[in-house]
PDB file of C-alpha atoms in Angstrom:
ATOM      1  CA  ALA F 221     -86.412  11.675  98.523  1.00  0.00           C
ATOM      2  CA  LYS F 222     -88.205   8.478  99.409  1.00  0.00           C
ATOM      3  CA  PRO F 223     -89.630   8.390 102.940  1.00  0.00           C
ATOM      4  CA  ALA F 224     -87.684   6.180 105.323  1.00  0.00           C
ATOM      5  CA  ALA F 225     -88.959   2.631 105.571  1.00  0.00           C
ATOM      6  CA  PRO F 226     -90.832   2.057 108.830  1.00  0.00           C
ATOM      7  CA  ALA F 227     -88.811   0.320 111.514  1.00  0.00           C
ATOM      8  CA  VAL F 228     -89.580  -3.370 111.870  1.00  0.00           C
ATOM      9  CA  ASP F 229     -91.149  -4.339 115.168  1.00  0.00           C
ATOM     10  CA  TYR F 230     -89.219  -7.575 115.620  1.00  0.00           C
ATOM     11  CA  ALA F 231     -91.079  -8.563 118.769  1.00  0.00           C
ATOM     12  CA  LYS F 232     -94.380  -8.645 116.877  1.00  0.00           C
ATOM     13  CA  LEU F 233     -92.759 -10.199 113.806  1.00  0.00           C
ATOM     14  CA  CYS F 234     -91.222 -13.012 115.858  1.00  0.00           C
ATOM     15  CA  ASN F 235     -94.580 -13.639 117.529  1.00  0.00           C
ATOM     16  CA  ARG F 236     -96.237 -14.005 114.116  1.00  0.00           C
ATOM     17  CA  ILE F 237     -93.489 -16.296 112.852  1.00  0.00           C
ATOM     18  CA  THR F 238     -93.665 -18.378 116.035  1.00  0.00           C
ATOM     19  CA  ASP F 239     -97.433 -18.773 115.688  1.00  0.00           C
ATOM     20  CA  SER F 240     -97.070 -19.853 112.052  1.00  0.00           C
ATOM     21  CA  ILE F 241     -94.320 -22.394 112.750  1.00  0.00           C
ATOM     22  CA  GLN F 242     -96.060 -23.643 115.899  1.00  0.00           C
ATOM     23  CA  SER F 243     -99.243 -24.284 113.915  1.00  0.00           C
ATOM     24  CA  TYR F 244     -97.301 -26.207 111.267  1.00  0.00           C
ATOM     25  CA  VAL F 245     -95.337 -28.237 113.822  1.00  0.00           C
ATOM     26  CA  ASP F 246     -98.537 -29.099 115.684  1.00  0.00           C
ATOM     27  CA  SER F 247    -100.130 -30.353 112.462  1.00  0.00           C
ATOM     28  CA  VAL F 248     -97.126 -32.566 111.616  1.00  0.00           C
ATOM     29  CA  GLN F 249     -96.928 -34.000 115.127  1.00  0.00           C
ATOM     30  CA  ALA F 250    -100.676 -34.664 115.157  1.00  0.00           C
ATOM     31  CA  ALA F 251    -100.474 -36.473 111.820  1.00  0.00           C
ATOM     32  CA  SER F 252     -97.439 -38.496 112.985  1.00  0.00           C
ATOM     33  CA  PRO F 253     -97.854 -39.134 116.740  1.00  0.00           C
ATOM     34  CA  GLY F 254     -94.561 -39.552 118.547  1.00  0.00           C
ATOM     35  CA  THR F 255     -92.625 -37.393 116.090  1.00  0.00           C
ATOM     36  CA  ARG F 256     -90.840 -34.608 117.995  1.00  0.00           C
ATOM     37  CA  ILE F 257     -89.921 -31.314 116.324  1.00  0.00           C
ATOM     38  CA  GLY F 258     -87.954 -28.455 117.860  1.00  0.00           C
ATOM     39  CA  VAL F 259     -87.199 -25.101 116.249  1.00  0.00           C
ATOM     40  CA  CYS F 260     -85.191 -22.062 117.215  1.00  0.00           C
ATOM     41  CA  ALA F 261     -84.416 -19.053 115.032  1.00  0.00           C
ATOM     42  CA  ILE F 262     -82.452 -16.007 116.158  1.00  0.00           C
ATOM     43  CA  ILE F 263     -82.910 -12.966 113.931  1.00  0.00           C
ATOM     44  CA  ASP F 264     -80.250 -10.246 113.950  1.00  0.00           C
ATOM     45  CA  LYS F 265     -78.592 -11.687 117.077  1.00  0.00           C
ATOM     46  CA  SER F 266     -81.343 -10.978 119.616  1.00  0.00           C
ATOM     47  CA  HIS F 267     -84.850 -11.695 118.329  1.00  0.00           C
ATOM     48  CA  TYR F 268     -86.057 -15.240 119.025  1.00  0.00           C
ATOM     49  CA  VAL F 269     -88.508 -17.646 117.422  1.00  0.00           C
ATOM     50  CA  GLU F 270     -88.947 -20.727 119.619  1.00  0.00           C
ATOM     51  CA  VAL F 271     -91.042 -23.868 119.235  1.00  0.00           C
ATOM     52  CA  ASN F 272     -90.127 -26.657 121.669  1.00  0.00           C
ATOM     53  CA  ALA F 273     -86.768 -24.903 121.729  1.00  0.00           C
ATOM     54  CA  THR F 274     -85.668 -26.038 125.203  1.00  0.00           C
ATOM     55  CA  ASP F 275     -86.425 -29.734 124.639  1.00  0.00           C
ATOM     56  CA  SER F 276     -83.460 -32.106 124.251  1.00  0.00           C
ATOM     57  CA  PHE F 277     -82.809 -33.870 120.940  1.00  0.00           C
ATOM     58  CA  PRO F 278     -80.112 -36.302 119.741  1.00  0.00           C
ATOM     59  CA  MET F 279     -77.285 -34.546 117.871  1.00  0.00           C
ATOM     60  CA  TYR F 280     -75.537 -37.245 115.846  1.00  0.00           C
ATOM     61  CA  GLY F 281     -73.543 -35.511 113.074  1.00  0.00           C
ATOM     62  CA  LEU F 282     -74.601 -32.071 114.271  1.00  0.00           C
ATOM     63  CA  GLY F 283     -72.265 -32.652 117.213  1.00  0.00           C
ATOM     64  CA  LYS F 284     -69.361 -32.080 114.836  1.00  0.00           C
ATOM     65  CA  PHE F 285     -70.065 -28.341 114.999  1.00  0.00           C
ATOM     66  CA  PRO F 286     -69.131 -27.845 118.679  1.00  0.00           C
ATOM     67  CA  LEU F 287     -66.345 -30.380 118.182  1.00  0.00           C
ATOM     68  CA  ALA F 288     -64.893 -28.324 115.323  1.00  0.00           C
ATOM     69  CA  LEU F 289     -64.934 -25.232 117.550  1.00  0.00           C
ATOM     70  CA  ALA F 290     -63.159 -27.114 120.346  1.00  0.00           C
ATOM     71  CA  VAL F 291     -60.515 -28.520 117.961  1.00  0.00           C
ATOM     72  CA  ALA F 292     -59.894 -25.072 116.494  1.00  0.00           C
ATOM     73  CA  GLN F 293     -59.397 -23.508 119.909  1.00  0.00           C
ATOM     74  CA  ARG F 294     -57.109 -26.276 121.145  1.00  0.00           C
ATOM     75  CA  MET F 295     -54.890 -26.023 118.062  1.00  0.00           C
ATOM     76  CA  SER F 296     -54.821 -22.222 118.250  1.00  0.00           C
ATOM     77  CA  GLU F 297     -53.781 -22.406 121.908  1.00  0.00           C
ATOM     78  CA  LYS F 298     -50.952 -24.779 120.955  1.00  0.00           C
ATOM     79  CA  GLY F 299     -49.812 -22.432 118.199  1.00  0.00           C
ATOM     80  CA  VAL F 300     -50.509 -25.027 115.492  1.00  0.00           C
ATOM     81  CA  ALA F 301     -51.236 -23.209 112.233  1.00  0.00           C
ATOM     82  CA  LEU F 302     -54.095 -24.307 110.014  1.00  0.00           C
ATOM     83  CA  HIS F 303     -51.705 -25.683 107.373  1.00  0.00           C
ATOM     84  CA  ASN F 304     -49.706 -27.699 109.948  1.00  0.00           C
ATOM     85  CA  SER F 305     -50.266 -31.414 110.435  1.00  0.00           C
ATOM     86  CA  THR F 306     -51.280 -33.350 113.520  1.00  0.00           C
ATOM     87  CA  HIS F 307     -51.322 -37.079 114.177  1.00  0.00           C
ATOM     88  CA  ILE F 308     -54.600 -38.899 114.681  1.00  0.00           C
ATOM     89  CA  SER F 309     -55.124 -42.441 115.950  1.00  0.00           C
ATOM     90  CA  SER F 310     -55.587 -44.743 112.967  1.00  0.00           C
ATOM     91  CA  GLY F 311     -57.017 -47.447 115.239  1.00  0.00           C
ATOM     92  CA  MET F 312     -60.180 -45.364 115.689  1.00  0.00           C
ATOM     93  CA  LEU F 313     -60.780 -45.112 111.949  1.00  0.00           C
ATOM     94  CA  GLN F 314     -62.830 -47.319 109.674  1.00  0.00           C
ATOM     95  CA  LYS F 315     -60.971 -49.141 106.918  1.00  0.00           C
ATOM     96  CA  THR F 316     -62.337 -46.905 104.149  1.00  0.00           C
ATOM     97  CA  THR F 317     -61.381 -43.778 106.116  1.00  0.00           C
ATOM     98  CA  ARG F 318     -57.860 -45.052 106.702  1.00  0.00           C
ATOM     99  CA  LYS F 319     -57.426 -45.486 102.965  1.00  0.00           C
ATOM    100  CA  VAL F 320     -58.550 -41.894 102.376  1.00  0.00           C
ATOM    101  CA  LEU F 321     -56.105 -40.501 104.945  1.00  0.00           C
ATOM    102  CA  GLU F 322     -53.221 -42.746 103.856  1.00  0.00           C
ATOM    103  CA  LYS F 323     -53.316 -40.953 100.517  1.00  0.00           C
ATOM    104  CA  ILE F 324     -52.514 -37.749 102.414  1.00  0.00           C
ATOM    105  CA  ASP F 325     -49.891 -39.280 104.707  1.00  0.00           C
ATOM    106  CA  LYS F 326     -49.292 -42.970 105.385  1.00  0.00           C
ATOM    107  CA  HIS F 327     -48.371 -42.218 109.022  1.00  0.00           C
ATOM    108  CA  PHE F 328     -51.598 -40.274 109.588  1.00  0.00           C
ATOM    109  CA  TYR F 329     -50.058 -36.844 110.040  1.00  0.00           C
ATOM    110  CA  ILE F 330     -52.868 -34.833 108.462  1.00  0.00           C
ATOM    111  CA  PRO F 331     -53.066 -31.057 107.865  1.00  0.00           C
ATOM    112  CA  MET F 332     -55.519 -29.420 110.248  1.00  0.00           C
ATOM    113  CA  SER F 333     -57.263 -27.760 107.306  1.00  0.00           C
ATOM    114  CA  ASP F 334     -58.098 -31.207 105.917  1.00  0.00           C
ATOM    115  CA  LEU F 335     -59.236 -32.562 109.276  1.00  0.00           C
ATOM    116  CA  LEU F 336     -61.591 -29.627 109.863  1.00  0.00           C
ATOM    117  CA  GLY F 337     -62.976 -30.169 106.384  1.00  0.00           C
ATOM    118  CA  PHE F 338     -63.625 -33.841 107.115  1.00  0.00           C
ATOM    119  CA  ILE F 339     -65.680 -33.051 110.220  1.00  0.00           C
ATOM    120  CA  ALA F 340     -67.320 -29.723 109.284  1.00  0.00           C
ATOM    121  CA  ARG F 341     -68.049 -30.445 105.614  1.00  0.00           C
ATOM    122  CA  ASP F 342     -68.112 -34.241 105.299  1.00  0.00           C
ATOM    123  CA  ASP F 343     -69.703 -37.076 107.246  1.00  0.00           C
ATOM    124  CA  TYR F 344     -66.649 -38.675 108.881  1.00  0.00           C
ATOM    125  CA  MET F 345     -67.802 -39.522 112.404  1.00  0.00           C
ATOM    126  CA  ASP F 346     -64.765 -41.750 112.984  1.00  0.00           C
ATOM    127  CA  ILE F 347     -62.427 -38.824 112.271  1.00  0.00           C
ATOM    128  CA  ALA F 348     -64.538 -36.790 114.686  1.00  0.00           C
ATOM    129  CA  ASP F 349     -63.998 -39.502 117.320  1.00  0.00           C
ATOM    130  CA  ALA F 350     -60.245 -39.521 116.674  1.00  0.00           C
ATOM    131  CA  LEU F 351     -60.049 -35.741 117.045  1.00  0.00           C
ATOM    132  CA  THR F 352     -62.122 -35.893 120.228  1.00  0.00           C
ATOM    133  CA  HIS F 353     -59.615 -38.404 121.620  1.00  0.00           C
ATOM    134  CA  ASP F 354     -56.344 -37.011 120.273  1.00  0.00           C
ATOM    135  CA  VAL F 355     -56.887 -33.236 120.223  1.00  0.00           C
ATOM    136  CA  VAL F 356     -59.706 -32.399 122.636  1.00  0.00           C
ATOM    137  CA  LEU F 357     -58.683 -35.226 125.013  1.00  0.00           C
ATOM    138  CA  GLY F 358     -62.026 -36.923 125.458  1.00  0.00           C
ATOM    139  CA  THR F 359     -65.734 -36.231 125.844  1.00  0.00           C
ATOM    140  CA  ASP F 360     -65.252 -34.801 129.362  1.00  0.00           C
ATOM    141  CA  SER F 361     -62.928 -32.147 127.957  1.00  0.00           C
ATOM    142  CA  LEU F 362     -65.341 -31.493 125.093  1.00  0.00           C
ATOM    143  CA  ASN F 363     -68.169 -30.986 127.594  1.00  0.00           C
ATOM    144  CA  ALA F 364     -65.971 -28.649 129.628  1.00  0.00           C
ATOM    145  CA  PHE F 365     -65.256 -26.585 126.496  1.00  0.00           C
ATOM    146  CA  VAL F 366     -68.957 -26.313 125.629  1.00  0.00           C
ATOM    147  CA  HIS F 367     -70.234 -25.665 129.153  1.00  0.00           C
ATOM    148  CA  LYS F 368     -67.560 -23.094 129.974  1.00  0.00           C
ATOM    149  CA  ARG F 369     -68.985 -20.990 127.146  1.00  0.00           C
ATOM    150  CA  GLY F 370     -72.449 -21.190 128.625  1.00  0.00           C
ATOM    151  CA  TYR F 371     -74.006 -23.827 126.339  1.00  0.00           C
ATOM    152  CA  ILE F 372     -75.137 -26.040 129.193  1.00  0.00           C
ATOM    153  CA  ASP F 373     -77.853 -27.779 127.133  1.00  0.00           C
ATOM    154  CA  THR F 374     -75.264 -29.532 124.946  1.00  0.00           C
ATOM    155  CA  HIS F 375     -73.780 -32.780 126.281  1.00  0.00           C
ATOM    156  CA  PHE F 376     -71.417 -35.498 125.017  1.00  0.00           C
ATOM    157  CA  THR F 377     -71.087 -38.833 126.785  1.00  0.00           C
ATOM    158  CA  LYS F 378     -70.327 -41.254 123.929  1.00  0.00           C
ATOM    159  CA  LYS F 379     -68.162 -41.440 120.849  1.00  0.00           C
ATOM    160  CA  MET F 380     -70.193 -40.406 117.818  1.00  0.00           C
ATOM    161  CA  THR F 381     -69.795 -43.773 116.125  1.00  0.00           C
ATOM    162  CA  ALA F 382     -70.911 -45.589 119.305  1.00  0.00           C
ATOM    163  CA  ALA F 383     -74.033 -43.426 119.601  1.00  0.00           C
ATOM    164  CA  TYR F 384     -74.865 -44.129 115.962  1.00  0.00           C
ATOM    165  CA  LYS F 385     -74.417 -47.907 116.199  1.00  0.00           C
ATOM    166  CA  ASP F 386     -76.841 -48.413 119.080  1.00  0.00           C
ATOM    167  CA  THR F 387     -80.056 -46.380 119.195  1.00  0.00           C
ATOM    168  CA  LYS F 388     -80.340 -46.829 122.958  1.00  0.00           C
ATOM    169  CA  HIS F 389     -77.527 -44.248 123.096  1.00  0.00           C
ATOM    170  CA  ALA F 390     -79.398 -41.738 120.915  1.00  0.00           C
ATOM    171  CA  TYR F 391     -79.525 -39.124 123.683  1.00  0.00           C
ATOM    172  CA  ALA F 392     -75.976 -39.724 124.891  1.00  0.00           C
ATOM    173  CA  ASN F 393     -74.939 -36.774 122.721  1.00  0.00           C
ATOM    174  CA  ARG F 394     -77.736 -34.254 122.853  1.00  0.00           C
ATOM    175  CA  THR F 395     -78.619 -30.574 122.573  1.00  0.00           C
ATOM    176  CA  THR F 396     -81.599 -28.226 122.425  1.00  0.00           C
ATOM    177  CA  PRO F 397     -82.626 -26.078 119.450  1.00  0.00           C
ATOM    178  CA  LEU F 398     -82.060 -22.992 121.609  1.00  0.00           C
ATOM    179  CA  GLY F 399     -78.609 -24.065 122.774  1.00  0.00           C
ATOM    180  CA  MET F 400     -77.405 -24.953 119.275  1.00  0.00           C
ATOM    181  CA  ALA F 401     -78.849 -21.757 117.782  1.00  0.00           C
ATOM    182  CA  GLU F 402     -77.072 -19.588 120.347  1.00  0.00           C
ATOM    183  CA  MET F 403     -73.812 -21.458 119.815  1.00  0.00           C
ATOM    184  CA  MET F 404     -74.010 -20.894 116.068  1.00  0.00           C
ATOM    185  CA  ARG F 405     -75.070 -17.262 116.409  1.00  0.00           C
ATOM    186  CA  ASP F 406     -72.162 -16.524 118.740  1.00  0.00           C
ATOM    187  CA  PHE F 407     -69.680 -18.250 116.444  1.00  0.00           C
ATOM    188  CA  PHE F 408     -70.690 -16.195 113.426  1.00  0.00           C
ATOM    189  CA  GLY F 409     -70.397 -13.026 115.503  1.00  0.00           C
ATOM    190  CA  LEU F 410     -66.714 -13.653 116.218  1.00  0.00           C
ATOM    191  CA  ASN F 411     -63.743 -11.725 114.898  1.00  0.00           C
ATOM    192  CA  MET F 412     -62.672 -14.845 113.007  1.00  0.00           C
ATOM    193  CA  ASP F 413     -59.177 -16.295 112.769  1.00  0.00           C
ATOM    194  CA  ASP F 414     -57.963 -18.741 110.102  1.00  0.00           C
ATOM    195  CA  TYR F 415     -59.454 -21.742 111.899  1.00  0.00           C
ATOM    196  CA  ASP F 416     -62.869 -20.109 112.206  1.00  0.00           C
ATOM    197  CA  LYS F 417     -62.827 -19.112 108.545  1.00  0.00           C
ATOM    198  CA  ALA F 418     -61.954 -22.690 107.569  1.00  0.00           C
ATOM    199  CA  ILE F 419     -64.971 -23.984 109.511  1.00  0.00           C
ATOM    200  CA  VAL F 420     -67.244 -21.446 107.809  1.00  0.00           C
ATOM    201  CA  SER F 421     -65.877 -22.395 104.387  1.00  0.00           C
ATOM    202  CA  ALA F 422     -66.496 -26.089 105.079  1.00  0.00           C
ATOM    203  CA  MET F 423     -70.042 -25.429 106.288  1.00  0.00           C
ATOM    204  CA  ALA F 424     -70.793 -23.340 103.208  1.00  0.00           C
ATOM    205  CA  SER F 425     -69.698 -26.134 100.872  1.00  0.00           C
ATOM    206  CA  THR F 426     -71.073 -29.225 102.628  1.00  0.00           C
ATOM    207  CA  PRO F 427     -73.019 -31.639 100.416  1.00  0.00           C
ATOM    208  CA  ILE F 428     -74.789 -33.090 103.482  1.00  0.00           C
ATOM    209  CA  GLY F 429     -78.492 -32.313 103.951  1.00  0.00           C
ATOM    210  CA  PRO F 430     -79.305 -30.393 100.737  1.00  0.00           C
ATOM    211  CA  ASN F 431     -83.042 -31.065 101.084  1.00  0.00           C
ATOM    212  CA  ARG F 432     -83.418 -29.467 104.492  1.00  0.00           C
ATOM    213  CA  ILE F 433     -82.866 -25.770 105.343  1.00  0.00           C
ATOM    214  CA  VAL F 434     -81.077 -25.171 102.040  1.00  0.00           C
ATOM    215  CA  LYS F 435     -84.028 -26.521 100.048  1.00  0.00           C
ATOM    216  CA  GLY F 436     -86.374 -24.092 101.748  1.00  0.00           C
ATOM    217  CA  LEU F 437     -84.233 -21.150 100.652  1.00  0.00           C
ATOM    218  CA  GLU F 438     -84.220 -21.855  96.923  1.00  0.00           C
ATOM    219  CA  GLY F 439     -84.649 -18.673  94.913  1.00  0.00           C
ATOM    220  CA  THR F 440     -83.673 -16.330  97.760  1.00  0.00           C
ATOM    221  CA  ARG F 441     -79.979 -15.892  96.776  1.00  0.00           C
ATOM    222  CA  ALA F 442     -79.149 -16.769 100.384  1.00  0.00           C
ATOM    223  CA  ASP F 443     -75.591 -17.244 101.627  1.00  0.00           C
ATOM    224  CA  ILE F 444     -75.917 -20.361 103.789  1.00  0.00           C
ATOM    225  CA  SER F 445     -73.473 -22.010 106.176  1.00  0.00           C
ATOM    226  CA  HIS F 446     -74.950 -25.096 107.770  1.00  0.00           C
ATOM    227  CA  MET F 447     -74.305 -28.474 109.316  1.00  0.00           C
ATOM    228  CA  ALA F 448     -76.681 -31.420 109.277  1.00  0.00           C
ATOM    229  CA  GLY F 449     -76.968 -34.579 111.339  1.00  0.00           C
ATOM    230  CA  THR F 450     -78.883 -37.803 110.792  1.00  0.00           C
ATOM    231  CA  GLY F 451     -79.490 -40.712 113.142  1.00  0.00           C
ATOM    232  CA  PRO F 452     -80.195 -44.348 112.254  1.00  0.00           C
ATOM    233  CA  VAL F 453     -83.577 -46.007 111.993  1.00  0.00           C
ATOM    234  CA  ASP F 454     -84.531 -47.741 115.227  1.00  0.00           C
ATOM    235  CA  LYS F 455     -84.852 -51.454 114.378  1.00  0.00           C
ATOM    236  CA  LYS F 456     -87.714 -52.013 116.810  1.00  0.00           C
ATOM    237  CA  THR F 457     -89.879 -48.964 116.137  1.00  0.00           C
ATOM    238  CA  LYS F 458     -88.837 -48.409 112.486  1.00  0.00           C
ATOM    239  CA  ARG F 459     -88.664 -44.693 113.266  1.00  0.00           C
ATOM    240  CA  ILE F 460     -85.788 -42.340 112.402  1.00  0.00           C
ATOM    241  CA  THR F 461     -83.977 -41.344 115.578  1.00  0.00           C
ATOM    242  CA  ALA F 462     -82.915 -37.899 114.320  1.00  0.00           C
ATOM    243  CA  VAL F 463     -82.936 -35.608 111.293  1.00  0.00           C
ATOM    244  CA  ASN F 464     -81.280 -32.274 112.102  1.00  0.00           C
ATOM    245  CA  ASP F 465     -80.030 -29.101 110.462  1.00  0.00           C
ATOM    246  CA  ALA F 466     -78.520 -25.883 111.814  1.00  0.00           C
ATOM    247  CA  ALA F 467     -77.642 -22.867 109.679  1.00  0.00           C
ATOM    248  CA  TYR F 468     -76.483 -19.281 109.654  1.00  0.00           C
ATOM    249  CA  ILE F 469     -78.222 -17.466 106.810  1.00  0.00           C
ATOM    250  CA  ARG F 470     -77.754 -14.159 105.017  1.00  0.00           C
ATOM    251  CA  ILE F 471     -80.417 -13.129 102.478  1.00  0.00           C
ATOM    252  CA  PRO F 472     -79.908  -9.873 100.540  1.00  0.00           C
ATOM    253  CA  GLY F 473     -82.094  -7.128 101.982  1.00  0.00           C
ATOM    254  CA  LYS F 474     -82.889  -9.039 105.192  1.00  0.00           C
ATOM    255  CA  LYS F 475     -81.304  -9.315 108.610  1.00  0.00           C
ATOM    256  CA  PRO F 476     -79.001 -12.318 109.041  1.00  0.00           C
ATOM    257  CA  TYR F 477     -80.414 -15.113 111.155  1.00  0.00           C
ATOM    258  CA  THR F 478     -79.691 -18.499 112.650  1.00  0.00           C
ATOM    259  CA  LEU F 479     -82.110 -21.383 112.184  1.00  0.00           C
ATOM    260  CA  VAL F 480     -81.990 -24.755 113.934  1.00  0.00           C
ATOM    261  CA  VAL F 481     -84.547 -27.513 113.278  1.00  0.00           C
ATOM    262  CA  LEU F 482     -84.221 -30.805 115.147  1.00  0.00           C
ATOM    263  CA  ILE F 483     -86.542 -33.768 114.565  1.00  0.00           C
ATOM    264  CA  ALA F 484     -86.469 -36.909 116.707  1.00  0.00           C
ATOM    265  CA  ASN F 485     -88.307 -40.238 116.580  1.00  0.00           C
ATOM    266  CA  SER F 486     -89.764 -39.393 113.196  1.00  0.00           C
ATOM    267  CA  GLY F 487     -92.608 -41.578 112.032  1.00  0.00           C
ATOM    268  CA  LEU F 488     -92.249 -40.106 108.539  1.00  0.00           C
ATOM    269  CA  ASP F 489     -89.843 -41.456 105.958  1.00  0.00           C
ATOM    270  CA  GLN F 490     -86.528 -39.724 105.291  1.00  0.00           C
ATOM    271  CA  ASP F 491     -87.759 -37.578 102.398  1.00  0.00           C
ATOM    272  CA  ALA F 492     -90.885 -36.449 104.241  1.00  0.00           C
ATOM    273  CA  THR F 493     -88.907 -35.640 107.390  1.00  0.00           C
ATOM    274  CA  GLU F 494     -86.447 -33.525 105.436  1.00  0.00           C
ATOM    275  CA  ALA F 495     -89.389 -31.818 103.717  1.00  0.00           C
ATOM    276  CA  VAL F 496     -90.646 -30.708 107.145  1.00  0.00           C
ATOM    277  CA  ILE F 497     -87.347 -28.910 107.759  1.00  0.00           C
ATOM    278  CA  ALA F 498     -87.447 -27.356 104.288  1.00  0.00           C
ATOM    279  CA  HIS F 499     -91.006 -26.115 104.879  1.00  0.00           C
ATOM    280  CA  ILE F 500     -90.074 -24.495 108.202  1.00  0.00           C
ATOM    281  CA  SER F 501     -87.095 -22.845 106.486  1.00  0.00           C
ATOM    282  CA  ARG F 502     -89.377 -21.572 103.713  1.00  0.00           C
ATOM    283  CA  LEU F 503     -91.980 -20.265 106.172  1.00  0.00           C
ATOM    284  CA  LEU F 504     -89.385 -18.309 108.099  1.00  0.00           C
ATOM    285  CA  SER F 505     -87.639 -16.719 105.139  1.00  0.00           C
ATOM    286  CA  ALA F 506     -90.956 -15.718 103.539  1.00  0.00           C
ATOM    287  CA  MET F 507     -92.112 -13.896 106.671  1.00  0.00           C
ATOM    288  CA  LEU F 508     -88.923 -11.923 107.319  1.00  0.00           C
TER     289      LEU F 508
END
């Protein structure tokens, strides 16, 4: 019989990974002064890798993850099944979005499965705003949902479309790498109902952000569920307000882990900023 593989000392492993990622982050931030990078990885539920992990960053589209969780809980509490429809306010939707939803129902009674797909898989911030208003009952209620579960670093004070349109509101909806990583870890540890499974399915099939965490895992046969967010370019500084990605990852033969990389005020172009996230993803998976 083969001897048993030695137990992994995750404390030492996480220290080595942290040192490696910290060194890389420092080099990027030195080469592009003003660029802010935060990283948090949680390996097998309880082993942490943290680089600037308690700093606040703008969420933008990444805010649709806690929103999806809040919508799912509210509908479950009301006894609304995933295949049932709910009405959303058409006045909060952009013209192109209204046309998409009118094909489903001209009175905007949309199946919850479709609505969760639009916010967890696709980049429909106006649908996210409508669900915040109509289902969660506003940003105060969304904050209450998030904070009640202990994620006190995550805050919403503006509609997602409003935060995107004016960069002075970039931090109106914000989180920390640590807070988002713990939220995602806890979600994937649930005994999932139909709503939770629909969110996971949408995150596993999203076409948003393929050159970020996903790119760094090419060739690993990883099962990846993730959600990305991107902010606008600030007109005055010409810098990208946010490029984010958060993922739950299963690689055959390795412990599952959560990885969150948030980049704010990037002085790099879009491709180079996404490449930073991909490199951090690659570094982590190679060292596990």
